[in-house]
CSV table of C-alpha atoms and ligand atoms in Angstrom, one decimal:
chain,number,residue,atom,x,y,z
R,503,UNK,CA,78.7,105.4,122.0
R,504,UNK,CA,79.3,108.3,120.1
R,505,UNK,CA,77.2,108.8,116.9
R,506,UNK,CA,79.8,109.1,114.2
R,507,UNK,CA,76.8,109.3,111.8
R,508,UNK,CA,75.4,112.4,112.4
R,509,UNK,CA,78.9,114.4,114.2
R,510,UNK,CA,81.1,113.5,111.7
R,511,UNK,CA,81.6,113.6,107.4
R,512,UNK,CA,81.6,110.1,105.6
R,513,UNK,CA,84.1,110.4,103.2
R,514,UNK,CA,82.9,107.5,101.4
R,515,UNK,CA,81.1,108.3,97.6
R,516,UNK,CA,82.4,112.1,97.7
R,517,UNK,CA,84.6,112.9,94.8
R,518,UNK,CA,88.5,113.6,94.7
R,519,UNK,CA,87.4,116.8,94.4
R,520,UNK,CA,85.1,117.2,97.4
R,521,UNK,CA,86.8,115.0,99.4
R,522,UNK,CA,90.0,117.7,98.9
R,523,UNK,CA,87.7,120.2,99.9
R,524,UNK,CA,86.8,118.4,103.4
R,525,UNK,CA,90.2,117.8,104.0
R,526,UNK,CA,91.2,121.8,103.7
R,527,UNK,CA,89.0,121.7,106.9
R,528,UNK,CA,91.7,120.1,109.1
R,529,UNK,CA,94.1,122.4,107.2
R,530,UNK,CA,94.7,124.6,104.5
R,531,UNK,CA,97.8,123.2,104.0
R,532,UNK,CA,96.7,120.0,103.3
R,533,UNK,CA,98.0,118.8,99.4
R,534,UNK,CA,96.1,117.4,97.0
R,535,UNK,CA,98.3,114.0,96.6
R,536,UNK,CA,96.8,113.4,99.7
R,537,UNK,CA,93.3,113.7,99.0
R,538,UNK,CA,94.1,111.8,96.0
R,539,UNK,CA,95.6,108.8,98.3
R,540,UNK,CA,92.6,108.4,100.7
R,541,UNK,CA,90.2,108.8,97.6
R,542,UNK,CA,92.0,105.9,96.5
R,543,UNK,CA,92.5,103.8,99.7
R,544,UNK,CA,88.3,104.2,100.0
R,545,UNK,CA,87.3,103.7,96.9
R,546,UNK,CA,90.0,101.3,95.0
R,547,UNK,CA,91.6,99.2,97.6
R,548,UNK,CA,88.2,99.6,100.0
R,549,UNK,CA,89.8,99.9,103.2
R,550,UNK,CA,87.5,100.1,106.2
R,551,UNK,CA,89.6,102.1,108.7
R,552,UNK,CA,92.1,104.9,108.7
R,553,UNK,CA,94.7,103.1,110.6
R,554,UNK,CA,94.8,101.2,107.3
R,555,UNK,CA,96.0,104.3,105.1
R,556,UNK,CA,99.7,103.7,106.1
R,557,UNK,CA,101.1,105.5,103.6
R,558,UNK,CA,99.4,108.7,105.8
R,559,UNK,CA,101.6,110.2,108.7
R,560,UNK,CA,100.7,109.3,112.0
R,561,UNK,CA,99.1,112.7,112.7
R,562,UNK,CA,97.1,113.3,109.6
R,563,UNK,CA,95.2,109.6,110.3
R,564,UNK,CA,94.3,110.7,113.8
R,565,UNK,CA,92.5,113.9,112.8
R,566,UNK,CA,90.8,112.2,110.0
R,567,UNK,CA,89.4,109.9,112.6
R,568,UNK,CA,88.2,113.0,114.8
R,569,UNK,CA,86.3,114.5,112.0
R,570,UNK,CA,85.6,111.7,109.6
R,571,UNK,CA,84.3,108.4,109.6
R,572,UNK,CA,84.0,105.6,106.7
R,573,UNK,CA,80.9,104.3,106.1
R,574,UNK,CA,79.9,101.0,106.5
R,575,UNK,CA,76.1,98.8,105.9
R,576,UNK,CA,76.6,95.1,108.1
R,577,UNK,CA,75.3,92.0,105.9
R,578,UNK,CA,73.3,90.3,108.6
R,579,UNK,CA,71.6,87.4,106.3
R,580,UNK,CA,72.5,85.5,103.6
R,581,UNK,CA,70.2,83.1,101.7
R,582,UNK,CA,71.4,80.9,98.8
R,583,UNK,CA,69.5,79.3,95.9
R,584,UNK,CA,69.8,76.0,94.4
R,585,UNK,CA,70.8,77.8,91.1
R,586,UNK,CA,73.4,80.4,92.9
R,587,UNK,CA,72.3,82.9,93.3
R,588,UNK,CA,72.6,84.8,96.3
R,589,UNK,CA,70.5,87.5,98.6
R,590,UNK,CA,72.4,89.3,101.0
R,591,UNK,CA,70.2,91.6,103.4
R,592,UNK,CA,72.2,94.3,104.8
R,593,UNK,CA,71.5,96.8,108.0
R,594,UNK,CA,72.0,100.2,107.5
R,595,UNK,CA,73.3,102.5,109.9
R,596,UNK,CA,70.5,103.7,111.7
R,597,UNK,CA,69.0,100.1,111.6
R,598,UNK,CA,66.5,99.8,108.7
R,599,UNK,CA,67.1,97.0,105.8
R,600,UNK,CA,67.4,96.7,102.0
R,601,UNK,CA,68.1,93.4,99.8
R,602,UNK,CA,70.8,93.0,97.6
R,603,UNK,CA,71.3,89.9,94.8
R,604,UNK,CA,74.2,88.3,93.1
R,605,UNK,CA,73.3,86.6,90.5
R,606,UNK,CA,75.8,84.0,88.6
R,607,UNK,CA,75.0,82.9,85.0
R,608,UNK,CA,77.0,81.3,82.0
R,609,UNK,CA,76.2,82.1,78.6
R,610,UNK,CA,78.2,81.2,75.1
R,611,UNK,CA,78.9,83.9,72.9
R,612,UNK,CA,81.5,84.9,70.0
R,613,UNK,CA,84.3,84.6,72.7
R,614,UNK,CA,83.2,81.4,74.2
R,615,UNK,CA,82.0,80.8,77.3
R,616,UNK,CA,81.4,83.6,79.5
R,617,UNK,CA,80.4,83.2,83.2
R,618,UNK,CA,78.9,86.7,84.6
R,619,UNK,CA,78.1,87.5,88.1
R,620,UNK,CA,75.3,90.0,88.2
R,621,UNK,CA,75.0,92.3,90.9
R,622,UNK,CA,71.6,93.7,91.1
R,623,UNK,CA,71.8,96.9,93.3
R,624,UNK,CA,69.1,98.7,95.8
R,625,UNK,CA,68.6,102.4,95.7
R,626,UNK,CA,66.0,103.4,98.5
R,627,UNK,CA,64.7,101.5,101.6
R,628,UNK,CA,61.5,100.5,100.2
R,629,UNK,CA,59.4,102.8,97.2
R,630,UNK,CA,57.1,105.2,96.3
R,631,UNK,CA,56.2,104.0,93.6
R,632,UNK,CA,53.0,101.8,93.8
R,633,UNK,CA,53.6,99.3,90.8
R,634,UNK,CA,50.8,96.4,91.5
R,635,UNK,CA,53.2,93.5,90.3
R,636,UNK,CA,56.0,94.6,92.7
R,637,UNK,CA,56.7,93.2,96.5
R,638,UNK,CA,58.7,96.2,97.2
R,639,UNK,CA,55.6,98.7,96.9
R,640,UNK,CA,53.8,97.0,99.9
R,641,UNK,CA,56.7,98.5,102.1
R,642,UNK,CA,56.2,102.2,100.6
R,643,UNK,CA,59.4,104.0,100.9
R,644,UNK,CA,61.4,104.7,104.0
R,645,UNK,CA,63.9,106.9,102.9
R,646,UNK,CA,66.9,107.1,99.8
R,647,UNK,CA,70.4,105.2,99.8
R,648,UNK,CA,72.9,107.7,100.5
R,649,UNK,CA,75.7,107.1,97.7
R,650,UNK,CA,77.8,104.9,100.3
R,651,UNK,CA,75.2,102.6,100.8
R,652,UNK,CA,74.9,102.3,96.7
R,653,UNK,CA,78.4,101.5,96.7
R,654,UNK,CA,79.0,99.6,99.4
R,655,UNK,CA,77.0,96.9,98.5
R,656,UNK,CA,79.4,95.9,95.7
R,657,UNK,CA,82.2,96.6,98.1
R,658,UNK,CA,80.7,94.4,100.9
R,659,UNK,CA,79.7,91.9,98.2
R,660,UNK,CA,82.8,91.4,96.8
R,661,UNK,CA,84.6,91.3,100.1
R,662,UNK,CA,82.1,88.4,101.5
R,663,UNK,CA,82.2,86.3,98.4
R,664,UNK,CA,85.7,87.1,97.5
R,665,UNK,CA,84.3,87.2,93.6
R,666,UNK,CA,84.6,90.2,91.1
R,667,UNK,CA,80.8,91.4,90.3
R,668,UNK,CA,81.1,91.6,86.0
R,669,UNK,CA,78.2,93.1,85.6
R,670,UNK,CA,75.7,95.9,87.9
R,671,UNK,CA,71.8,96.4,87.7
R,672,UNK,CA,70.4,99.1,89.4
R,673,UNK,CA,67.3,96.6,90.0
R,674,UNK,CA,67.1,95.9,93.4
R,675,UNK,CA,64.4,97.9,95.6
R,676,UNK,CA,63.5,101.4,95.0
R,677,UNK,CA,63.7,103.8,92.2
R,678,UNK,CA,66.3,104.9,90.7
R,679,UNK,CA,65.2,108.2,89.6
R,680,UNK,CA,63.6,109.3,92.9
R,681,UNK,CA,66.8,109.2,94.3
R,682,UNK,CA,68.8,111.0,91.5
R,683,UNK,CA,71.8,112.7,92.9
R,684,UNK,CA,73.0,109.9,95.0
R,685,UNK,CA,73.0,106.7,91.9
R,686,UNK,CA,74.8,109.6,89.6
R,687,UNK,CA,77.2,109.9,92.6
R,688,UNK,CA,77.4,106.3,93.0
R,689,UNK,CA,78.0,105.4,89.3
R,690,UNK,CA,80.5,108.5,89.1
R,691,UNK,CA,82.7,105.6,91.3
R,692,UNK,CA,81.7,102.8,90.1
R,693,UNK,CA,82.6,103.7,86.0
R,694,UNK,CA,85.3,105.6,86.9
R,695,UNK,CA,88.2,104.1,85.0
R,696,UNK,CA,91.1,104.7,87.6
R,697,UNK,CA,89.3,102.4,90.2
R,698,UNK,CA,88.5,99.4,88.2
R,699,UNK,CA,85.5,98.4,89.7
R,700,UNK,CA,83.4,97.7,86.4
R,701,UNK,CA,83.0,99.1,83.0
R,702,UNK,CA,80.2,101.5,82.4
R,703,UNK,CA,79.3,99.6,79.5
R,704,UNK,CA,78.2,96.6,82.6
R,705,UNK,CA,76.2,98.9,84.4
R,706,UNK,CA,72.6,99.4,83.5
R,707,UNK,CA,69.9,101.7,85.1
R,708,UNK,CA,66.4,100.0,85.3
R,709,UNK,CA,63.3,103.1,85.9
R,710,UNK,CA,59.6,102.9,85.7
R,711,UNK,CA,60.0,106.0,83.7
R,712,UNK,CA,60.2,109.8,84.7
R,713,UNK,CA,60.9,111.5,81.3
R,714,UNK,CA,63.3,114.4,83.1
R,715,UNK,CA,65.3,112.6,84.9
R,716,UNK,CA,65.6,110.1,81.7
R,717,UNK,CA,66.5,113.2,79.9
R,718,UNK,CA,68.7,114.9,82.4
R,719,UNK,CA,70.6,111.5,82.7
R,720,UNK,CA,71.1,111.2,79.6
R,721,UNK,CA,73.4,114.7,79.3
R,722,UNK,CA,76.0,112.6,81.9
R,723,UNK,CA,77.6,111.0,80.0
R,724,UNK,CA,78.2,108.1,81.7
R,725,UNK,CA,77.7,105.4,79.1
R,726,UNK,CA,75.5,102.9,80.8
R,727,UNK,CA,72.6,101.4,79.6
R,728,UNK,CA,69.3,102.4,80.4
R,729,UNK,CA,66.2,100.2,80.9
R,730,UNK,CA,62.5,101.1,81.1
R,731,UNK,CA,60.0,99.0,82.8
R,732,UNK,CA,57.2,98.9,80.2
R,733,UNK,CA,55.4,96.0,81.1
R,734,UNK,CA,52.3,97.5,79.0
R,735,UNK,CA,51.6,99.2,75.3
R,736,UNK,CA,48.4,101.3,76.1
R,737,UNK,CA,48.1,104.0,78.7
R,738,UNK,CA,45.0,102.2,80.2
R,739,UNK,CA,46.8,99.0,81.4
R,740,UNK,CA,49.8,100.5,82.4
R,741,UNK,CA,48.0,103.4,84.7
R,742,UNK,CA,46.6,100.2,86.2
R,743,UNK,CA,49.6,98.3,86.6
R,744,UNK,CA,51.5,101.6,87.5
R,745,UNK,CA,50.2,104.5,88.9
R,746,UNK,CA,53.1,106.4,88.1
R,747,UNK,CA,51.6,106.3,84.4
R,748,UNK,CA,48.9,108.5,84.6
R,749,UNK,CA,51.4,111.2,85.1
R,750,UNK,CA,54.1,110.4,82.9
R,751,UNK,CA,52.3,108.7,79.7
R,752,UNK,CA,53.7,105.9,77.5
R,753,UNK,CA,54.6,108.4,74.6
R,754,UNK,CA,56.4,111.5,76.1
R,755,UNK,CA,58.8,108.2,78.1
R,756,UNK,CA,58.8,107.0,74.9
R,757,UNK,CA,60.3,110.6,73.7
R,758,UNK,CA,62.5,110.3,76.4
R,759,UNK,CA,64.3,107.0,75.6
R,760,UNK,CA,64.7,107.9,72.4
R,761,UNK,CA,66.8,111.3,73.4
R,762,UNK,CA,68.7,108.5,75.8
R,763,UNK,CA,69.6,106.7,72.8
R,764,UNK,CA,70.1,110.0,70.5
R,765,UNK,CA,72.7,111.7,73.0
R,766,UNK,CA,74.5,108.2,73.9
R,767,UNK,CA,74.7,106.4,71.2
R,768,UNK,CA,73.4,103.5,73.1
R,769,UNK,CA,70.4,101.3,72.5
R,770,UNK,CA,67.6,101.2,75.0
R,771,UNK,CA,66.3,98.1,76.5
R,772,UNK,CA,62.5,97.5,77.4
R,773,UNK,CA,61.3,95.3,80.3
R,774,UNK,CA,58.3,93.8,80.2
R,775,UNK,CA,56.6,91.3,82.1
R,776,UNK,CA,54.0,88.9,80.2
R,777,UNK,CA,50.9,89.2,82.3
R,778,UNK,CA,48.5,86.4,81.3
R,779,UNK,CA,45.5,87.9,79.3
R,780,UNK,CA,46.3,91.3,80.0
R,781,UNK,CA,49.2,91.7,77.9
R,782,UNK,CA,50.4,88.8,75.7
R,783,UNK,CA,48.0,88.9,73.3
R,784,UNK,CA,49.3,89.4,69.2
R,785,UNK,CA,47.7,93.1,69.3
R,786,UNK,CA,50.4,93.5,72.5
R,787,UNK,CA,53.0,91.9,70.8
R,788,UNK,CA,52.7,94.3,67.3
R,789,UNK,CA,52.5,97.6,69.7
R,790,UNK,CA,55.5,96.2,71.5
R,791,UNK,CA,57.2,96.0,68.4
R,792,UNK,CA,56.5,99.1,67.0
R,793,UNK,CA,58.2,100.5,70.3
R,794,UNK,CA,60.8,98.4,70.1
R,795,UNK,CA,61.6,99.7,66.5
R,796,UNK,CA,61.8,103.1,67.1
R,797,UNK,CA,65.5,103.6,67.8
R,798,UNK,CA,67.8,100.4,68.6
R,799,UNK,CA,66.8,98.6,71.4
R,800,UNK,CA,66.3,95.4,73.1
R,801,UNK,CA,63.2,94.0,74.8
R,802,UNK,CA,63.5,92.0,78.5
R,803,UNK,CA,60.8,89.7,78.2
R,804,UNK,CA,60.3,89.1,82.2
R,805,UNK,CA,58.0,86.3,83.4
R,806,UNK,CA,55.3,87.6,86.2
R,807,UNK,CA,56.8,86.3,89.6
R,808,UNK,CA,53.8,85.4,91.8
R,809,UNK,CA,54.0,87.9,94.8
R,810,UNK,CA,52.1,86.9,98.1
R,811,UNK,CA,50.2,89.9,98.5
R,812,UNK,CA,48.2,88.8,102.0
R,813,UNK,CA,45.2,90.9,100.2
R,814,UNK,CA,45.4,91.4,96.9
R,815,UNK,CA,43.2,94.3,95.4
R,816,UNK,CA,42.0,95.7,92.3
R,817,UNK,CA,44.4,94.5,89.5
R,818,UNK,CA,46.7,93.2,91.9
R,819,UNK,CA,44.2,90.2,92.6
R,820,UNK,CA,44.3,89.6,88.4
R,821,UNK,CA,47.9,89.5,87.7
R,822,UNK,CA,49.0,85.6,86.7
R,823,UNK,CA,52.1,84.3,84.9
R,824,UNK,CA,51.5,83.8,81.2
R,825,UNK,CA,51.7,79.8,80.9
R,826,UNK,CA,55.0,78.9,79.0
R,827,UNK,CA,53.3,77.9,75.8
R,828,UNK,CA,52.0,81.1,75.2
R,829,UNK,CA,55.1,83.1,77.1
R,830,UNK,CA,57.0,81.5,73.8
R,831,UNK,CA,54.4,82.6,71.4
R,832,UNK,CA,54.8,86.0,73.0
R,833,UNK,CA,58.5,85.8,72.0
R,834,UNK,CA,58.3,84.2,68.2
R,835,UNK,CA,55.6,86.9,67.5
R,836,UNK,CA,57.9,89.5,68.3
R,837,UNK,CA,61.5,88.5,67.0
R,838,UNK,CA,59.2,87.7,63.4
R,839,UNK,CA,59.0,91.5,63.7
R,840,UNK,CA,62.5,92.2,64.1
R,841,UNK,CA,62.5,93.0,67.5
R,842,UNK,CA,65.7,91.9,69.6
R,843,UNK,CA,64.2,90.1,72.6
R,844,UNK,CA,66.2,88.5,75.6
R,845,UNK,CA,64.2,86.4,78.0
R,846,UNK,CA,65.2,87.2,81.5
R,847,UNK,CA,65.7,84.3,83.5
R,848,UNK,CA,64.4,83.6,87.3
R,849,UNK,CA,67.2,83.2,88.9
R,850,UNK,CA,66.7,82.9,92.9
R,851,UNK,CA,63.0,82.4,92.7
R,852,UNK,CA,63.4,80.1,95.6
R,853,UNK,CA,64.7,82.4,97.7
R,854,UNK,CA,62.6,85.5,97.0
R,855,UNK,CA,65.3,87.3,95.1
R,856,UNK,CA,63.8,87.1,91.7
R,857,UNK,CA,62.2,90.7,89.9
R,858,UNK,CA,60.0,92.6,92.0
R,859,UNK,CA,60.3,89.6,94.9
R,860,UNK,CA,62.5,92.3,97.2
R,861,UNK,CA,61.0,93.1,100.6
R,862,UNK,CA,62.5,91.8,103.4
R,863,UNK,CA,59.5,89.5,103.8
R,864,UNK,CA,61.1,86.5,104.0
R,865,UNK,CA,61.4,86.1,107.9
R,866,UNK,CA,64.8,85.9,108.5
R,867,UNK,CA,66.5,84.2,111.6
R,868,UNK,CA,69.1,86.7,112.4
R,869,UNK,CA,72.3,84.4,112.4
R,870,UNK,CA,75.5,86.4,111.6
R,871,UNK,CA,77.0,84.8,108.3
R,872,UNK,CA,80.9,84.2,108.6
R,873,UNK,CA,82.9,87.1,107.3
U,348,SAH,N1,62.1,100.9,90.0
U,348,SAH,C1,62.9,100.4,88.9
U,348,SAH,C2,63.9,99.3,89.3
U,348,SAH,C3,63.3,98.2,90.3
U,348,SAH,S1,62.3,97.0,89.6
U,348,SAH,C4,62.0,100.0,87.8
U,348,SAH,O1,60.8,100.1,87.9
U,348,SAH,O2,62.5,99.6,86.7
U,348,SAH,C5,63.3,96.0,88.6
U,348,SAH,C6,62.6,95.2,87.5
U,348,SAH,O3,61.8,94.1,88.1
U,348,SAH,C7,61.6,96.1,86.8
U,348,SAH,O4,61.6,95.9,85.4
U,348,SAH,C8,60.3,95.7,87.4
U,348,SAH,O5,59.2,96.0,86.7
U,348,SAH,C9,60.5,94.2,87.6
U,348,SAH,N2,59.5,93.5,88.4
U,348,SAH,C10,58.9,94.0,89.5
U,348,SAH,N3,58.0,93.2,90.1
U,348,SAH,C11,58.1,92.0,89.3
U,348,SAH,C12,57.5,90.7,89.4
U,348,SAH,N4,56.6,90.5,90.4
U,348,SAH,N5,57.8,89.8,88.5
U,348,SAH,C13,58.7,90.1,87.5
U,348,SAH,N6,59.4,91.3,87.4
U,348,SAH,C14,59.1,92.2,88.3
């Protein structure tokens, strides 16, 4: 079989622009309508072949297919939770894995009921990053999403559920700003007005915190929102609880949110997971706020999802849910301070699709799901 991935261009994730560029390489007389129509047929009405682009001549389809392909991941596995949600795990192209999870959830607010599916997105096959709370560390990283695969994992969402995602959460395994250049490429599609696929305003960007990217992402101008994963107040715990930490310290990231919210306009959110006894005492919870009030922002108060580390070591062996008693406490102490906290909910515990439980450990019986 030939191997389209490495002789040919994926046009998928390239920009109008770029893609025109490719296309001069079939021929210079090639117009720009045209590029404008495939950029369209790929990215707004998703079509998976170029036999599909009918409103192409005959001619200029067949030597697309000689020097281009479309991209494509293959959802081998689906797993479904008593409460909805959904993990879809998805082969790449040269046969490695990543998890992806839709998340359903109602809420009332000034409008009334709204019902949200929440697509929460993978950006590398595994992670670097050594976070002792996180499944996805113990499979250290295997190498970055190219901006297809980003994107395609809405696209093959959608198609296999038939549902519109409302909102995106760049959440899933990996981080997102060790694999810069391909999620700015990815959300340059996604926000991108002409397409429709989601509102920028629905997208947010979860990091453990590198202040340059933070900084260089915030001159984008994409207007998402941007989350830090705190999950501690003093440089000693979170070293401990993130490695990452002792090179990029809790004040210059704070810094670094802060310009976030300067150059966008757009509060910040904090994540933090309630470790019991290591961070959810009432000294935690006035340091939190003090962060919190800085700039506007909002505080994710996560619940620690028990991971089955086969050997937990150092901290790792430490880290237990706050019981819910005290998790509340947590909570009252820091709204009395003015802080705006949202508790993040659990959704797809059951299937090992909640925070940090993404890494293809769940043993998975390789049935094709129906298309
Ligand atoms: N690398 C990025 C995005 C992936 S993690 C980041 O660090 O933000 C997405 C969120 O899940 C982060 O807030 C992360 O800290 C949290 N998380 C990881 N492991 C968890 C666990 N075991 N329980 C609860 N939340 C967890």
């Amino acid at each position: 079989m030939k191997d389209i991935t490495t002789k040919s261009i994926g046009l998928l994730g390239l920009a109008e622009e770029e893609l025109y560029q490719a296309l001069q390489g079939i021929s210079p007389d090639i117009k720009r309508y045209r590029a404008k129509q495939i950029w369209l047929r790929l990215h707004k009405f998703r079509v998976r072949s170029f036999d599909e682009m009918t409103e192409l001549p005959k001619d200029l389809r067949a030597s697309l297919g000689e020097r281009f392909h479309i991209q494509s991941i293959e959802a081998v596995h689906e797993s479904d939770s008593a409460d909805g949600t959904k993990k879809f795990l998805f082969k790449l192209s040269d046969g490695l894995e990543i998890e992806t999870v839709l998340i359903p959830s109602e809420m009332r607010d000034a409008q009334g009921e709204v019902r949200r599916k929440t697509l929460c997105l993978s950006t590398q096959v595994g992670c670097p990053l050594d976070c002792k709370f996180c499944a996805t560390a113990t499979l250290k990283l295997k190498r970055n999403l190219t901006a297809a695969e980003i994107l395609l994992q809405v696209f093959e969402v959608e198609r296999i559920t038939g549902e519109r995602v409302t909102n995106i959460v760049y959440m899933g395994m990996g981080e997102p700003m060790l694999n810069y250049d391909n999620v700015i490429r990815s959300l340059r599609i996604l926000s991108n007005p002409e397409l429709e696929i989601i509102g920028a305003k629905r997208i947010t960007v979860s990091t453990s915190g590198l202040p340059d990217e933070i900084r260089k992402f915030a001159e984008e101008g994409f207007g998402v929102k941007l989350a830090l994963s705190l999950h501690a107040t003093t440089d000693e715990l979170r070293t401990k609880l993130m490695p990452i930490n002792k090179r990029y310290p809790i004040v210059g990231l704070l810094e670094a949110m802060d310009y976030y919210y300067q150059k966008t306009g757009i509060p910040v959110t904090y994540e933090y997971i309630v470790f019991e006894a290591l961070n959810d005492t009432e000294a935690d919870a006035k340091r939190l706020a003090k962060i919190a009030r800085r700039m506007p922002s909002k505080v994710n108060i996560i619940p620690f999802h028990k991971i089955d580390f086969t050997n937990p070591t150092g901290i790792s062996a430490e880290l237990h849910p706050t019981a819910q008693d005290k998790f509340e406490l947590f909570v009252d102490m820091l709204r009395a301070q003015g802080v705006q906290v949202m508790v993040r909910s659990s959704s797809g515990l059951d299937i090992e699709a909640a925070c940090g439980q993404l890494a293809l450990a769940s043993e998975h019986v390789p049935v094709p799901i129906q298309l």
